[in-house]
Tab-separated table of C-alpha atoms in Angstrom:
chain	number	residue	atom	x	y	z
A	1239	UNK	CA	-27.761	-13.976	93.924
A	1240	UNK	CA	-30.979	-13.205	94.748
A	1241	UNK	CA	-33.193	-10.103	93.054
A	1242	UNK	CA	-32.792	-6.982	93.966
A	1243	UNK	CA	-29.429	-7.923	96.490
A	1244	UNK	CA	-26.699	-5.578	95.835
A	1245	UNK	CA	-23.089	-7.120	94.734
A	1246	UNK	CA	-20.537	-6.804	97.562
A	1247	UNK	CA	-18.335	-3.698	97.476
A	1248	UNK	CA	-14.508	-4.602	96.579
A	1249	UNK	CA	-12.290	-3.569	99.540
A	1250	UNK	CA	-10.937	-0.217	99.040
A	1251	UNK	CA	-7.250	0.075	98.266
A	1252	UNK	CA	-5.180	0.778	101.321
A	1253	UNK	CA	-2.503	2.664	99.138
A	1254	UNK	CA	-2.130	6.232	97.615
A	1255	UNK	CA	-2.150	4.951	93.842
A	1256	UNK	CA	-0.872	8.374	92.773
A	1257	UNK	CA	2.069	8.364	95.227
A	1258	UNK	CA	2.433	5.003	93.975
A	1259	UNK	CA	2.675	5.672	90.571
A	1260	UNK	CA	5.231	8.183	91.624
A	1261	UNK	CA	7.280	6.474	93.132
A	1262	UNK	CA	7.314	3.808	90.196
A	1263	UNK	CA	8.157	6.539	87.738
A	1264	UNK	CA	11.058	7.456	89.645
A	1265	UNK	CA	12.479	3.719	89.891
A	1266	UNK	CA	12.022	3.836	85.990
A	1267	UNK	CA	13.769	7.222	85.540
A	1268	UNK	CA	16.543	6.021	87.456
A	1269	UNK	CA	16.994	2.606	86.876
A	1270	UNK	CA	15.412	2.145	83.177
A	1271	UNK	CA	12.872	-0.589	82.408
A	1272	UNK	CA	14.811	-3.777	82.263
A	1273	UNK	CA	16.872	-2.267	84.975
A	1274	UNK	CA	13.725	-1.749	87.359
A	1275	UNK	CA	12.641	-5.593	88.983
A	1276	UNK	CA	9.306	-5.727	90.114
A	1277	UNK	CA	11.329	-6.095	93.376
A	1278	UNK	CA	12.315	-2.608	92.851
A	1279	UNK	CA	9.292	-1.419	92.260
A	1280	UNK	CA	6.915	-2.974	94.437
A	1281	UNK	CA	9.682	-2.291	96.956
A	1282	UNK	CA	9.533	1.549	96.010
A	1283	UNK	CA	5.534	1.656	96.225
A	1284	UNK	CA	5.482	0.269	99.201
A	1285	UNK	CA	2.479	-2.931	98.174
A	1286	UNK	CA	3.194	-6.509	97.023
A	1287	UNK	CA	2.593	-7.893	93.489
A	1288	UNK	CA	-0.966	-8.508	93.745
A	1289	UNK	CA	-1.674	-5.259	94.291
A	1290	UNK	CA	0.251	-3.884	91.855
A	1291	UNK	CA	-1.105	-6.122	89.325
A	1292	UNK	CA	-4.630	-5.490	90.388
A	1293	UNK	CA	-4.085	-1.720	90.381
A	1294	UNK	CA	-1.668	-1.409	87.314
A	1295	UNK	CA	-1.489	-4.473	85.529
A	1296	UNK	CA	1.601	-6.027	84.712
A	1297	UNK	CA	5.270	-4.081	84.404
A	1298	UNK	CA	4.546	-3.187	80.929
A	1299	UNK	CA	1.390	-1.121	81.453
A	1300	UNK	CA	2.862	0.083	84.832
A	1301	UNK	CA	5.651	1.932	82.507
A	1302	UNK	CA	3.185	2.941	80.151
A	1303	UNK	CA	1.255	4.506	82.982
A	1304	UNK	CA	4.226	5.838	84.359
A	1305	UNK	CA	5.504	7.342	80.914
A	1306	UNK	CA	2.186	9.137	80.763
A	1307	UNK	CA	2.980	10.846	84.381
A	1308	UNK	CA	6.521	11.951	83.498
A	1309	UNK	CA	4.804	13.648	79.991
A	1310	UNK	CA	2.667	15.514	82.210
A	1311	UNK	CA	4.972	16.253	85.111
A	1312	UNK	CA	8.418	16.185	84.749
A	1313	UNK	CA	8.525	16.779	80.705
A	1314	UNK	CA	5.543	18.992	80.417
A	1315	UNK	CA	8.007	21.580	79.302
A	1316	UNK	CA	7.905	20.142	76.274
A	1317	UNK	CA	3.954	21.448	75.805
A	1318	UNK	CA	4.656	24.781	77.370
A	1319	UNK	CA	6.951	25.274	74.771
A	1320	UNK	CA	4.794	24.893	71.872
A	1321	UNK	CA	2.613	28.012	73.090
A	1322	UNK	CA	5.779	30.626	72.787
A	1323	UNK	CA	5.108	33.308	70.338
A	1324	UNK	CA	8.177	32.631	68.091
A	1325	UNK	CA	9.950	29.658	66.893
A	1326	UNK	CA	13.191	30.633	68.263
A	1327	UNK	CA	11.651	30.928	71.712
A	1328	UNK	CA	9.989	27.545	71.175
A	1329	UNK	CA	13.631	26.150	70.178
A	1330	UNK	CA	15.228	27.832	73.452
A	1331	UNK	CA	12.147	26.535	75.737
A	1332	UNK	CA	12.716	22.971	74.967
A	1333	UNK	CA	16.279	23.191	75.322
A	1334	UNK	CA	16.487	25.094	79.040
A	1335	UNK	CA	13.436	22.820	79.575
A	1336	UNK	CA	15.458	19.855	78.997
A	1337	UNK	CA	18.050	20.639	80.999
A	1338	UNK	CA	16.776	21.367	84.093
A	1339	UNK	CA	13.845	18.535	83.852
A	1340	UNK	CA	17.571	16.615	83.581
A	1341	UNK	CA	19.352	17.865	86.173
A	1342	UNK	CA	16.882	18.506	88.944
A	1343	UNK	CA	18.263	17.923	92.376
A	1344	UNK	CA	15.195	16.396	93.820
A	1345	UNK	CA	14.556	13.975	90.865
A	1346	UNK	CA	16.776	11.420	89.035
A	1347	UNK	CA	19.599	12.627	86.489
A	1348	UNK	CA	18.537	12.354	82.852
A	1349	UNK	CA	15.718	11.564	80.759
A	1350	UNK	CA	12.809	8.832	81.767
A	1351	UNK	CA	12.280	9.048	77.635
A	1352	UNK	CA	15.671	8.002	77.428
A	1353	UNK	CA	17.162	6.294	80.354
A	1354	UNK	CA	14.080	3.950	79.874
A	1355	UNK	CA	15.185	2.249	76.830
A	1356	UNK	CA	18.523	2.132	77.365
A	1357	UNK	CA	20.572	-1.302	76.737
A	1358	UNK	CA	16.830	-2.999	76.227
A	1359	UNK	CA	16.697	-5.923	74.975
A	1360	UNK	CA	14.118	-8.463	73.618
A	1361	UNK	CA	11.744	-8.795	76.802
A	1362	UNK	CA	12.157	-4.847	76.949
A	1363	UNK	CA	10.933	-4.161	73.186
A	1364	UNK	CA	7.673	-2.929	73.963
A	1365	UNK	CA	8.887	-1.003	75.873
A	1366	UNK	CA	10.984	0.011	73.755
A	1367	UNK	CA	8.534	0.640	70.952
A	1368	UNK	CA	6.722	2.376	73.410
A	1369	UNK	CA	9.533	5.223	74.061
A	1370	UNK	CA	10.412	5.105	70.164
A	1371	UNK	CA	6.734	6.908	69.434
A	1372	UNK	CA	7.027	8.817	72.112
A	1373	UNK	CA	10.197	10.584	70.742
A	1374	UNK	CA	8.600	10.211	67.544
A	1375	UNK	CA	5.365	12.351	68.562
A	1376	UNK	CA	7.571	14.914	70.348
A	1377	UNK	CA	8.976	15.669	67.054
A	1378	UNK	CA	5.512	15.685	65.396
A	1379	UNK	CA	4.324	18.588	67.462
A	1380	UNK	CA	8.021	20.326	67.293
A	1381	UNK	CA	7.216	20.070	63.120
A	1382	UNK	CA	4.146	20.924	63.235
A	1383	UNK	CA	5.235	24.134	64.876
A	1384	UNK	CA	7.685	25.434	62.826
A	1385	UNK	CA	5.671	24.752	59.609
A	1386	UNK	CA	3.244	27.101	61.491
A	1387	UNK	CA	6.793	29.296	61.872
A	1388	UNK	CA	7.278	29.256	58.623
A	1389	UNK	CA	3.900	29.790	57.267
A	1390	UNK	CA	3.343	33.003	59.388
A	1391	UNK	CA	7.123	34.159	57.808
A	1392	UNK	CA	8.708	33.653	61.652
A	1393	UNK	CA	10.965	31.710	60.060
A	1394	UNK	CA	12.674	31.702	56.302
A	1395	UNK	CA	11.203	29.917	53.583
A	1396	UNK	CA	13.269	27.681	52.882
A	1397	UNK	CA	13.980	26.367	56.782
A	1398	UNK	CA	12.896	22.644	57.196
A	1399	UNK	CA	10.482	22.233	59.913
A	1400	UNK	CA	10.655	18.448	59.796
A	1401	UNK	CA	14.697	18.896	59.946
A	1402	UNK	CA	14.735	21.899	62.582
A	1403	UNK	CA	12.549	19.312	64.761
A	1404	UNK	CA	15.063	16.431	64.664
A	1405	UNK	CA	17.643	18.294	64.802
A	1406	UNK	CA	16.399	20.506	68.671
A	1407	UNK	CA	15.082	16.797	69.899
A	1408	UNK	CA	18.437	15.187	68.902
A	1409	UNK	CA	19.926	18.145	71.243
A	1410	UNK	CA	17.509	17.360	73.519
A	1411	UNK	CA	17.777	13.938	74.034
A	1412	UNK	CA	21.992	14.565	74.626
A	1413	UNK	CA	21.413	17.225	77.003
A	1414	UNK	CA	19.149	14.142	79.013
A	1415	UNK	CA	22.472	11.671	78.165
A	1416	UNK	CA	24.825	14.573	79.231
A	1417	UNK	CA	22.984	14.477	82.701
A	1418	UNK	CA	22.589	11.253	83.204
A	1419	UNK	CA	26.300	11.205	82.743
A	1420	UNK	CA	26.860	14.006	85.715
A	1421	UNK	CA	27.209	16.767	83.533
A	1422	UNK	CA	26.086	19.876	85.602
A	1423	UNK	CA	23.585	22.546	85.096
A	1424	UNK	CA	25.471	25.319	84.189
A	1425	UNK	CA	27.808	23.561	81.555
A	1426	UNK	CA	24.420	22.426	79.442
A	1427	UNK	CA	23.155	25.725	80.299
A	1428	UNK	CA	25.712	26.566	77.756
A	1429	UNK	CA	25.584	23.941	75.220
A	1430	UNK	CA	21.606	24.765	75.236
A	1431	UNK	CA	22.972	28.530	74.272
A	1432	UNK	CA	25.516	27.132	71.645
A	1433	UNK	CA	23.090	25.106	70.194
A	1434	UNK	CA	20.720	28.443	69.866
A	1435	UNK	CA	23.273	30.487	68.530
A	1436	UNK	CA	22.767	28.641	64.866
A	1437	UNK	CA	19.124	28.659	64.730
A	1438	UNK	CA	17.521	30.768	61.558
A	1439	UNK	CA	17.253	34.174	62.095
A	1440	UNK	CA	13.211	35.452	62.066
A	1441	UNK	CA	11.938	37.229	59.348
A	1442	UNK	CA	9.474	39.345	60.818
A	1443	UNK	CA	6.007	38.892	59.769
A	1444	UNK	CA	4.734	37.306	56.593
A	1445	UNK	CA	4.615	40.551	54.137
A	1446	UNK	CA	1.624	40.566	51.786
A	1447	UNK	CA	1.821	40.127	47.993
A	1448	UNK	CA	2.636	43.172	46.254
């Protein structure tokens, strides 16, 4: 190439890459990630392999990317939650969140955190993995939040935040089950209420030492 001559400009892409990665998230959510071929989802974006590969890389980073889309769409309930005044509105938040991110009538049924990983086996286990620290970090933030709970006297001393976190993802993570299952709205509407009815009373705010 001679000095000063300008590198040729790659063709532009003639595909929406965000409704493409859309639509892949959806084949994921519905289908799981052994369950989605790159039939499926090349199929569902509407482009062939090359320019999925060239766009997303291979299947593997395509979930990834995809996972990352559903934390911000679909599950960004889960971050809303966080910023409620009280731990028991935090705890209720998730829950109602969960079940109608699950049981949307214009999206799949379930849980793309769960529906992913489902019956995954060895070619799956980064995937896998992948989905494992998701769940993991969700319950991070969830303890993280009711330490803060309990610190500020929102909740007793002696609550667990690290066992009050497993225990409202665990719920969580059946409601998404439940719906994947066919479970309606209004019946997990209720279990989310059960659930809440055992949660630790608040103590009011922290008292000073005497």
């Amino acid at each position: 190439m001679e000095t000063g001559q300008k590198a040729p400009i790659g063709r532009p892409r003639g595909f929406d890459t965000e409704q493409a990665l859309e639509r892949a998230m959806r084949v994921f959510w519905e289908q799981g990630y052994e369950g989605a071929s790159l039939t499926d989802l090349t199929g569902a974006m509407g482009i062939n392999r090359t320019s999925m590969y060239a766009a997303f890389g291979n299947k593997e980073d395509l979930f990834r990317k995809c996972l990352e889309r559903y934390t911000e769409g679909p599950a960004s309930y889960g971050a809303r939650a966080l910023r409620e005044p009280t731990a028991r509105q935090v705890a209720t938040a998730v829950l109602n969140g969960a079940v109608r991110a699950t049981t949307g009538s214009d999206s799949p049924a379930g849980c793309l955190g769960i529906q992913g990983s489902l019956a995954a086996g060895e070619p799956g286990s980064n995937a896998r993995d992948a989905l494992i620290a998701w769940r993991e970090e969700h319950v991070s933030l969830l303890r993280d939040r009711f330490q803060q709970a309990v610190d500020e006297g929102d909740l007793p001393p002696d609550a667990d935040p690290n066992l009050l976190a497993r225990h409202l993802m665990t719920m969580a993570n059946g409601i998404a089950v439940q719906a994947a299952g066919g479970i309606t709205r209004d019946v997990l509407l209720q279990v989310a209420d059960m659930t809440m009815r055992s949660w630790p009373p608040a103590t009011g705010p922290a008292q000073p030492d005497a």
